[in-house]
Amino acid sequence: LLVESGGGLVPAGGSLSLSCAASGRTFSSYAMAWFRQAPGKEREFVAGISWNGGRTYYADSVKGRFTISRDNAKNTMFLQMNGLKPEDTAVYYCARGPRVGATQYEYNDWGQGTQVTVSS
């Protein structure tokens, strides 16, 4: 089970921090990722992190603004989002899988999503 939290409404240029609490599998054995889906668009990769946090990956659209991290002792993953733009508005999902990949088909478990809205 994956449960996201931390979404909300923020003005452009603002910040939000998302969390993903995991249970049901050994958290430290899996890669984790954040995806997002805006209305009428495909679900897209945002950021991914290896099982021990040693490698991180970002979509070009968020590189330099978002930071992914994890705390294996607390079974939790995070996404710090700074410099938010209206085009970042979407439902954000956390995902768990055997390795970091840029497509949703590489992940086995998904959270229910949390809405992030950035006003202009």
PDB file of C-alpha atoms in Angstrom:
ATOM      1  CA  LEU A   1       0.000   0.000   0.000  1.00  0.00           C
ATOM      2  CA  LEU A   2       1.232   3.487  -0.931  1.00  0.00           C
ATOM      3  CA  VAL A   3      -0.362   6.635   0.470  1.00  0.00           C
ATOM      4  CA  GLU A   4       0.520  10.112  -0.792  1.00  0.00           C
ATOM      5  CA  SER A   5       0.025  13.306   1.162  1.00  0.00           C
ATOM      6  CA  GLY A   6       1.014  16.960   1.014  1.00  0.00           C
ATOM      7  CA  GLY A   7      -0.779  18.189  -2.085  1.00  0.00           C
ATOM      8  CA  GLY A   8      -2.660  21.460  -2.192  1.00  0.00           C
ATOM      9  CA  LEU A   9      -3.075  24.858  -3.815  1.00  0.00           C
ATOM     10  CA  VAL A  10      -0.034  27.111  -4.113  1.00  0.00           C
ATOM     11  CA  PRO A  11       0.741  30.284  -6.093  1.00  0.00           C
ATOM     12  CA  ALA A  12       3.253  30.205  -8.906  1.00  0.00           C
ATOM     13  CA  GLY A  13       6.767  30.330  -7.521  1.00  0.00           C
ATOM     14  CA  GLY A  14       5.756  28.628  -4.317  1.00  0.00           C
ATOM     15  CA  SER A  15       6.785  25.318  -2.784  1.00  0.00           C
ATOM     16  CA  LEU A  16       5.140  22.079  -1.693  1.00  0.00           C
ATOM     17  CA  SER A  17       6.472  18.907  -0.158  1.00  0.00           C
ATOM     18  CA  LEU A  18       4.839  15.584  -0.980  1.00  0.00           C
ATOM     19  CA  SER A  19       5.210  12.394   1.031  1.00  0.00           C
ATOM     20  CA  CYS A  20       4.540   8.772   0.147  1.00  0.00           C
ATOM     21  CA  ALA A  21       4.141   6.346   3.043  1.00  0.00           C
ATOM     22  CA  ALA A  22       4.703   2.714   2.074  1.00  0.00           C
ATOM     23  CA  SER A  23       3.666  -0.569   3.651  1.00  0.00           C
ATOM     24  CA  GLY A  24       3.207  -4.179   2.678  1.00  0.00           C
ATOM     25  CA  ARG A  25       6.620  -4.841   1.114  1.00  0.00           C
ATOM     26  CA  THR A  26      10.184  -4.330   2.264  1.00  0.00           C
ATOM     27  CA  PHE A  27      10.512  -0.668   1.374  1.00  0.00           C
ATOM     28  CA  SER A  28      14.292  -0.665   1.052  1.00  0.00           C
ATOM     29  CA  SER A  29      14.194  -3.430  -1.553  1.00  0.00           C
ATOM     30  CA  TYR A  30      12.428  -1.338  -4.161  1.00  0.00           C
ATOM     31  CA  ALA A  31      12.988   1.660  -6.354  1.00  0.00           C
ATOM     32  CA  MET A  32      10.441   4.424  -6.015  1.00  0.00           C
ATOM     33  CA  ALA A  33       9.178   7.151  -8.299  1.00  0.00           C
ATOM     34  CA  TRP A  34       6.788  10.047  -8.664  1.00  0.00           C
ATOM     35  CA  PHE A  35       4.533  10.401 -11.685  1.00  0.00           C
ATOM     36  CA  ARG A  36       1.924  13.016 -12.466  1.00  0.00           C
ATOM     37  CA  GLN A  37      -1.135  13.249 -14.652  1.00  0.00           C
ATOM     38  CA  ALA A  38      -2.816  16.450 -15.766  1.00  0.00           C
ATOM     39  CA  PRO A  39      -6.374  16.457 -17.149  1.00  0.00           C
ATOM     40  CA  GLY A  40      -6.469  15.115 -20.678  1.00  0.00           C
ATOM     41  CA  LYS A  41      -2.806  14.122 -20.645  1.00  0.00           C
ATOM     42  CA  GLU A  42      -0.829  10.925 -20.263  1.00  0.00           C
ATOM     43  CA  ARG A  43       0.687   9.997 -16.923  1.00  0.00           C
ATOM     44  CA  GLU A  44       4.296  11.174 -17.004  1.00  0.00           C
ATOM     45  CA  PHE A  45       7.452  10.421 -15.076  1.00  0.00           C
ATOM     46  CA  VAL A  46       8.579  13.162 -12.705  1.00  0.00           C
ATOM     47  CA  ALA A  47      11.406  11.699 -10.610  1.00  0.00           C
ATOM     48  CA  GLY A  48      12.784   8.354  -9.486  1.00  0.00           C
ATOM     49  CA  ILE A  49      15.123   7.100  -6.780  1.00  0.00           C
ATOM     50  CA  SER A  50      17.029   3.844  -6.379  1.00  0.00           C
ATOM     51  CA  TRP A  51      16.467   1.479  -3.475  1.00  0.00           C
ATOM     52  CA  ASN A  52      19.156   3.050  -1.291  1.00  0.00           C
ATOM     53  CA  GLY A  53      18.779   6.621  -2.521  1.00  0.00           C
ATOM     54  CA  GLY A  54      22.141   6.510  -4.228  1.00  0.00           C
ATOM     55  CA  ARG A  55      20.782   7.383  -7.665  1.00  0.00           C
ATOM     56  CA  THR A  56      18.119   9.896  -8.560  1.00  0.00           C
ATOM     57  CA  TYR A  57      16.540  10.709 -11.888  1.00  0.00           C
ATOM     58  CA  TYR A  58      14.427  13.655 -13.010  1.00  0.00           C
ATOM     59  CA  ALA A  59      12.327  14.672 -15.947  1.00  0.00           C
ATOM     60  CA  ASP A  60      13.855  17.632 -17.763  1.00  0.00           C
ATOM     61  CA  SER A  61      10.793  19.716 -16.939  1.00  0.00           C
ATOM     62  CA  VAL A  62      11.452  19.546 -13.189  1.00  0.00           C
ATOM     63  CA  LYS A  63      15.235  19.255 -13.025  1.00  0.00           C
ATOM     64  CA  GLY A  64      16.689  21.889 -10.725  1.00  0.00           C
ATOM     65  CA  ARG A  65      13.320  22.618  -9.096  1.00  0.00           C
ATOM     66  CA  PHE A  66      12.227  19.274  -7.607  1.00  0.00           C
ATOM     67  CA  THR A  67      14.166  16.995  -5.266  1.00  0.00           C
ATOM     68  CA  ILE A  68      13.302  13.354  -4.605  1.00  0.00           C
ATOM     69  CA  SER A  69      14.488  11.607  -1.456  1.00  0.00           C
ATOM     70  CA  ARG A  70      13.635   8.642   0.746  1.00  0.00           C
ATOM     71  CA  ASP A  71      13.956   7.552   4.351  1.00  0.00           C
ATOM     72  CA  ASN A  72      14.121   3.759   4.451  1.00  0.00           C
ATOM     73  CA  ALA A  73      13.942   3.716   8.244  1.00  0.00           C
ATOM     74  CA  LYS A  74      10.523   5.413   8.015  1.00  0.00           C
ATOM     75  CA  ASN A  75       9.313   3.665   4.833  1.00  0.00           C
ATOM     76  CA  THR A  76       8.676   7.048   3.288  1.00  0.00           C
ATOM     77  CA  MET A  77       9.578   8.836   0.073  1.00  0.00           C
ATOM     78  CA  PHE A  78       9.467  12.587  -0.470  1.00  0.00           C
ATOM     79  CA  LEU A  79       9.247  15.102  -3.281  1.00  0.00           C
ATOM     80  CA  GLN A  80      10.276  18.655  -2.505  1.00  0.00           C
ATOM     81  CA  MET A  81       8.876  20.961  -5.172  1.00  0.00           C
ATOM     82  CA  ASN A  82      10.203  24.505  -5.452  1.00  0.00           C
ATOM     83  CA  GLY A  83       9.607  27.187  -8.037  1.00  0.00           C
ATOM     84  CA  LEU A  84       6.245  25.703  -8.930  1.00  0.00           C
ATOM     85  CA  LYS A  85       4.664  26.667 -12.239  1.00  0.00           C
ATOM     86  CA  PRO A  86       1.037  26.448 -13.410  1.00  0.00           C
ATOM     87  CA  GLU A  87       2.080  23.641 -15.772  1.00  0.00           C
ATOM     88  CA  ASP A  88       3.037  21.554 -12.727  1.00  0.00           C
ATOM     89  CA  THR A  89      -0.671  21.292 -11.894  1.00  0.00           C
ATOM     90  CA  ALA A  90      -1.612  17.600 -11.852  1.00  0.00           C
ATOM     91  CA  VAL A  91      -2.447  14.639  -9.697  1.00  0.00           C
ATOM     92  CA  TYR A  92       0.832  13.297  -8.343  1.00  0.00           C
ATOM     93  CA  TYR A  93       1.244   9.556  -7.801  1.00  0.00           C
ATOM     94  CA  CYS A  94       3.944   7.571  -6.070  1.00  0.00           C
ATOM     95  CA  ALA A  95       4.958   4.226  -7.488  1.00  0.00           C
ATOM     96  CA  ARG A  96       7.064   1.254  -6.429  1.00  0.00           C
ATOM     97  CA  GLY A  97       8.975  -1.146  -8.651  1.00  0.00           C
ATOM     98  CA  PRO A  98      12.038  -3.328  -9.036  1.00  0.00           C
ATOM     99  CA  ARG A  99      14.080  -0.567 -10.680  1.00  0.00           C
ATOM    100  CA  VAL A 100      13.740   3.051 -11.726  1.00  0.00           C
ATOM    101  CA  GLY A 101      12.162   3.473 -15.134  1.00  0.00           C
ATOM    102  CA  ALA A 102      10.530   6.297 -17.014  1.00  0.00           C
ATOM    103  CA  THR A 103       7.348   4.463 -17.985  1.00  0.00           C
ATOM    104  CA  GLN A 104       4.443   3.597 -15.702  1.00  0.00           C
ATOM    105  CA  TYR A 105       4.499  -0.022 -16.904  1.00  0.00           C
ATOM    106  CA  GLU A 106       7.720  -0.650 -14.980  1.00  0.00           C
ATOM    107  CA  TYR A 107       6.003  -0.172 -11.615  1.00  0.00           C
ATOM    108  CA  ASN A 108       3.893  -2.679  -9.705  1.00  0.00           C
ATOM    109  CA  ASP A 109       2.249  -0.608  -6.989  1.00  0.00           C
ATOM    110  CA  TRP A 110       0.618   2.811  -7.064  1.00  0.00           C
ATOM    111  CA  GLY A 111      -0.827   5.247  -4.596  1.00  0.00           C
ATOM    112  CA  GLN A 112      -4.208   6.905  -4.975  1.00  0.00           C
ATOM    113  CA  GLY A 113      -2.696  10.274  -5.905  1.00  0.00           C
ATOM    114  CA  THR A 114      -2.668  13.747  -4.410  1.00  0.00           C
ATOM    115  CA  GLN A 115      -3.760  16.910  -6.219  1.00  0.00           C
ATOM    116  CA  VAL A 116      -1.269  19.717  -6.753  1.00  0.00           C
ATOM    117  CA  THR A 117      -2.674  22.962  -8.139  1.00  0.00           C
ATOM    118  CA  VAL A 118      -0.464  25.925  -8.987  1.00  0.00           C
ATOM    119  CA  SER A 119      -2.247  29.208  -9.586  1.00  0.00           C
ATOM    120  CA  SER A 120      -0.893  31.818 -11.972  1.00  0.00           C
TER     121      SER A 120
END
